[in-house]
């Protein structure tokens, strides 16, 4: 047992796992040798931080997360740089967003500076797991669950925070090829005052029905419309969304019902750097259809940590099929995909100080 300077105890795994084939990773199918765990209770606050062998938790069947879903999570990635460096992209934005989620779900905030240090320690230890191939990375999943055994509906008095890591390739089977997106007109994702802007598992559990139905129809993902008028575009199942209309990059505003994506923010800042007009405003599905028909819609794409930049080649809405850019990847999506990957791998200038070096 070793103590490092961050009071994180390190217990090394005795047997290391065999690494998977980097060309067959998919998303979230493999997990590294170690994980970070840290506990919270009312008396001690955060304590017992450990990097330990990846393994099962022991939970009481009454653990509150199992009943009332008091759970939050994040997603970020570690990349291999050209000079064998190990890089994180905007990790503090993820940890700050984690604390915003914690506030909304009545969970304890995490000490972001310490957690970033501990995360770097974990990633350094797992550096041989970071895939080198283009488009692949080590996905980092911080999460917190309510572990107190009790059945009253109230904030729990005990939590586990943990970070697991997974070498990943492209999120979608299509890779970077254009996706087909089904505009969901039966189910809704979020309402004002709800938790649509929070990274909590319940949002995703509630989305599975629509997603599964859309997949049965041959679509990659769903596009959510607003819950009140069912006409304003919100976000795709696992990403935010952008449209290029009349040479302006349009994305729905952060109004409490969509996730404040870090890749979304990156896209907005890069586009502004490149002199592209950007606009965060409400946009209806009818406007998108009209723009596709009159030729002013030239591109559509999703943005997210898992999805990176995912071009959209087609929307299905009720009986209509809306084709975008003849079903091909547009030049802006391609440029963003290439430039963001270069940035994340340390191969481009970083004027916004987004990169945090682990090694
Ligand atoms: C991410 O992009 O990191 C996400 O959290 C989406 C995930 C649900 C796959």
CSV table of N, CA, C and O in Angstrom, one decimal, residues 77-90 130 134 136-137 337-351 353-359:
chain,number,residue,atom,x,y,z
A,77,UNK,N,-12.4,12.3,-21.9
A,77,UNK,CA,-11.5,11.4,-22.6
A,77,UNK,C,-10.0,11.8,-22.3
A,77,UNK,O,-9.7,13.0,-22.2
A,78,UNK,N,-9.2,10.7,-22.3
A,78,UNK,CA,-7.7,11.0,-22.3
A,78,UNK,C,-7.2,10.5,-23.6
A,78,UNK,O,-7.6,9.5,-24.2
A,79,UNK,N,-6.2,11.3,-24.1
A,79,UNK,CA,-5.7,11.1,-25.5
A,79,UNK,C,-4.2,10.9,-25.4
A,79,UNK,O,-3.5,11.5,-24.5
A,80,UNK,N,-3.6,10.1,-26.3
A,80,UNK,CA,-2.2,10.0,-26.5
A,80,UNK,C,-1.7,11.1,-27.4
A,80,UNK,O,-2.2,11.3,-28.5
A,81,UNK,N,-0.8,11.9,-27.0
A,81,UNK,CA,-0.2,13.0,-27.8
A,81,UNK,C,1.0,12.4,-28.6
A,81,UNK,O,1.4,11.3,-28.4
A,82,UNK,N,1.4,13.2,-29.6
A,82,UNK,CA,2.5,12.7,-30.5
A,82,UNK,C,3.8,12.4,-29.8
A,82,UNK,O,4.4,11.4,-30.2
A,83,UNK,N,4.1,13.1,-28.8
A,83,UNK,CA,5.4,12.9,-28.1
A,83,UNK,C,5.2,12.0,-26.9
A,83,UNK,O,5.9,12.1,-25.9
A,84,UNK,N,4.3,11.0,-27.0
A,84,UNK,CA,4.0,10.1,-25.9
A,84,UNK,C,3.4,10.8,-24.7
A,84,UNK,O,3.3,10.2,-23.6
A,85,UNK,N,2.9,12.0,-24.9
A,85,UNK,CA,2.2,12.7,-23.8
A,85,UNK,C,0.8,12.1,-23.6
A,85,UNK,O,0.3,11.5,-24.5
A,86,UNK,N,0.3,12.4,-22.4
A,86,UNK,CA,-1.1,11.9,-22.1
A,86,UNK,C,-1.9,13.2,-21.8
A,86,UNK,O,-1.5,14.0,-20.9
A,87,UNK,N,-3.0,13.4,-22.5
A,87,UNK,CA,-3.7,14.7,-22.4
A,87,UNK,C,-5.1,14.5,-22.1
A,87,UNK,O,-5.8,13.6,-22.6
A,88,UNK,N,-5.7,15.5,-21.3
A,88,UNK,CA,-7.1,15.5,-21.0
A,88,UNK,C,-7.6,16.8,-21.7
A,88,UNK,O,-6.9,17.8,-21.8
A,89,UNK,N,-8.9,16.8,-22.0
A,89,UNK,CA,-9.5,17.9,-22.7
A,89,UNK,C,-10.6,18.5,-21.8
A,89,UNK,O,-11.6,17.9,-21.5
A,90,UNK,N,-10.3,19.8,-21.4
A,90,UNK,CA,-11.3,20.5,-20.5
A,90,UNK,C,-11.8,19.8,-19.3
A,90,UNK,O,-13.0,19.8,-19.1
A,130,UNK,N,-4.5,3.6,-23.1
A,130,UNK,CA,-5.0,4.7,-24.0
A,130,UNK,C,-4.7,4.2,-25.5
A,130,UNK,O,-3.6,4.0,-25.9
A,134,UNK,N,-6.4,6.5,-34.6
A,134,UNK,CA,-7.2,7.7,-34.9
A,134,UNK,C,-8.7,7.5,-34.5
A,134,UNK,O,-9.2,6.4,-34.7
A,136,UNK,N,-9.8,6.9,-31.6
A,136,UNK,CA,-10.0,6.2,-30.3
A,136,UNK,C,-9.4,7.0,-29.1
A,136,UNK,O,-8.5,7.9,-29.3
A,137,UNK,N,-9.8,6.7,-27.9
A,137,UNK,CA,-9.3,7.4,-26.7
A,137,UNK,C,-9.7,6.5,-25.5
A,137,UNK,O,-10.3,5.5,-25.6
A,337,UNK,N,-14.3,18.0,-36.8
A,337,UNK,CA,-13.9,16.7,-36.4
A,337,UNK,C,-12.4,16.6,-36.4
A,337,UNK,O,-11.7,16.2,-35.4
A,338,UNK,N,-11.8,17.1,-37.5
A,338,UNK,CA,-10.3,17.0,-37.7
A,338,UNK,C,-9.6,17.9,-36.7
A,338,UNK,O,-8.7,17.5,-36.0
A,339,UNK,N,-10.1,19.1,-36.6
A,339,UNK,CA,-9.4,20.1,-35.7
A,339,UNK,C,-9.5,19.8,-34.2
A,339,UNK,O,-8.6,19.9,-33.5
A,340,UNK,N,-10.7,19.3,-33.8
A,340,UNK,CA,-10.9,19.0,-32.4
A,340,UNK,C,-10.0,17.8,-32.1
A,340,UNK,O,-9.4,17.8,-31.0
A,341,UNK,N,-9.9,16.8,-33.0
A,341,UNK,CA,-9.0,15.7,-32.7
A,341,UNK,C,-7.6,16.1,-32.6
A,341,UNK,O,-6.8,15.6,-31.8
A,342,UNK,N,-7.2,17.0,-33.5
A,342,UNK,CA,-5.8,17.5,-33.5
A,342,UNK,C,-5.5,18.2,-32.1
A,342,UNK,O,-4.5,18.0,-31.5
A,343,UNK,N,-6.5,19.1,-31.8
A,343,UNK,CA,-6.4,19.8,-30.5
A,343,UNK,C,-6.2,18.8,-29.3
A,343,UNK,O,-5.3,19.0,-28.5
A,344,UNK,N,-7.1,17.8,-29.3
A,344,UNK,CA,-7.2,16.9,-28.2
A,344,UNK,C,-5.9,16.1,-28.1
A,344,UNK,O,-5.5,15.6,-27.0
A,345,UNK,N,-5.2,15.9,-29.2
A,345,UNK,CA,-3.9,15.1,-29.2
A,345,UNK,C,-2.7,16.0,-29.1
A,345,UNK,O,-1.6,15.6,-29.3
A,346,UNK,N,-3.0,17.3,-28.9
A,346,UNK,CA,-1.8,18.2,-28.7
A,346,UNK,C,-1.1,18.6,-30.0
A,346,UNK,O,0.0,19.1,-30.0
A,347,UNK,N,-1.8,18.3,-31.1
A,347,UNK,CA,-1.1,18.6,-32.4
A,347,UNK,C,-1.6,19.9,-33.0
A,347,UNK,O,-1.3,20.1,-34.2
A,348,UNK,N,-2.2,20.7,-32.2
A,348,UNK,CA,-2.6,22.1,-32.7
A,348,UNK,C,-2.5,23.1,-31.6
A,348,UNK,O,-2.4,22.7,-30.4
A,349,UNK,N,-2.4,24.3,-32.0
A,349,UNK,CA,-2.3,25.4,-30.9
A,349,UNK,C,-3.5,25.3,-30.0
A,349,UNK,O,-4.6,24.9,-30.5
A,350,UNK,N,-3.3,25.7,-28.8
A,350,UNK,CA,-4.4,25.6,-27.8
A,350,UNK,C,-4.7,27.0,-27.2
A,350,UNK,O,-4.4,27.2,-26.0
A,351,UNK,N,-5.2,27.9,-27.9
A,351,UNK,CA,-5.3,29.3,-27.4
A,351,UNK,C,-6.3,29.4,-26.2
A,351,UNK,O,-6.2,30.4,-25.5
A,353,UNK,N,-6.5,27.2,-23.8
A,353,UNK,CA,-6.0,26.5,-22.6
A,353,UNK,C,-7.0,25.3,-22.2
A,353,UNK,O,-7.3,25.2,-21.1
A,354,UNK,N,-7.4,24.6,-23.2
A,354,UNK,CA,-8.3,23.5,-23.0
A,354,UNK,C,-7.6,22.2,-22.6
A,354,UNK,O,-8.2,21.3,-22.0
A,355,UNK,N,-6.3,22.1,-22.9
A,355,UNK,CA,-5.6,20.8,-22.7
A,355,UNK,C,-4.9,20.8,-21.3
A,355,UNK,O,-4.3,21.8,-20.9
A,356,UNK,N,-5.1,19.7,-20.6
A,356,UNK,CA,-4.4,19.5,-19.3
A,356,UNK,C,-3.5,18.3,-19.5
A,356,UNK,O,-4.0,17.2,-19.9
A,357,UNK,N,-2.3,18.5,-19.2
A,357,UNK,CA,-1.3,17.4,-19.4
A,357,UNK,C,-1.3,16.5,-18.2
A,357,UNK,O,-1.1,17.0,-17.1
A,358,UNK,N,-1.3,15.2,-18.4
A,358,UNK,CA,-1.1,14.2,-17.4
A,358,UNK,C,0.3,13.8,-17.3
A,358,UNK,O,0.9,13.6,-16.3
A,359,UNK,N,0.9,13.7,-18.5
A,359,UNK,CA,2.3,13.2,-18.6
A,359,UNK,C,2.9,13.9,-19.8
A,359,UNK,O,2.3,14.0,-20.9
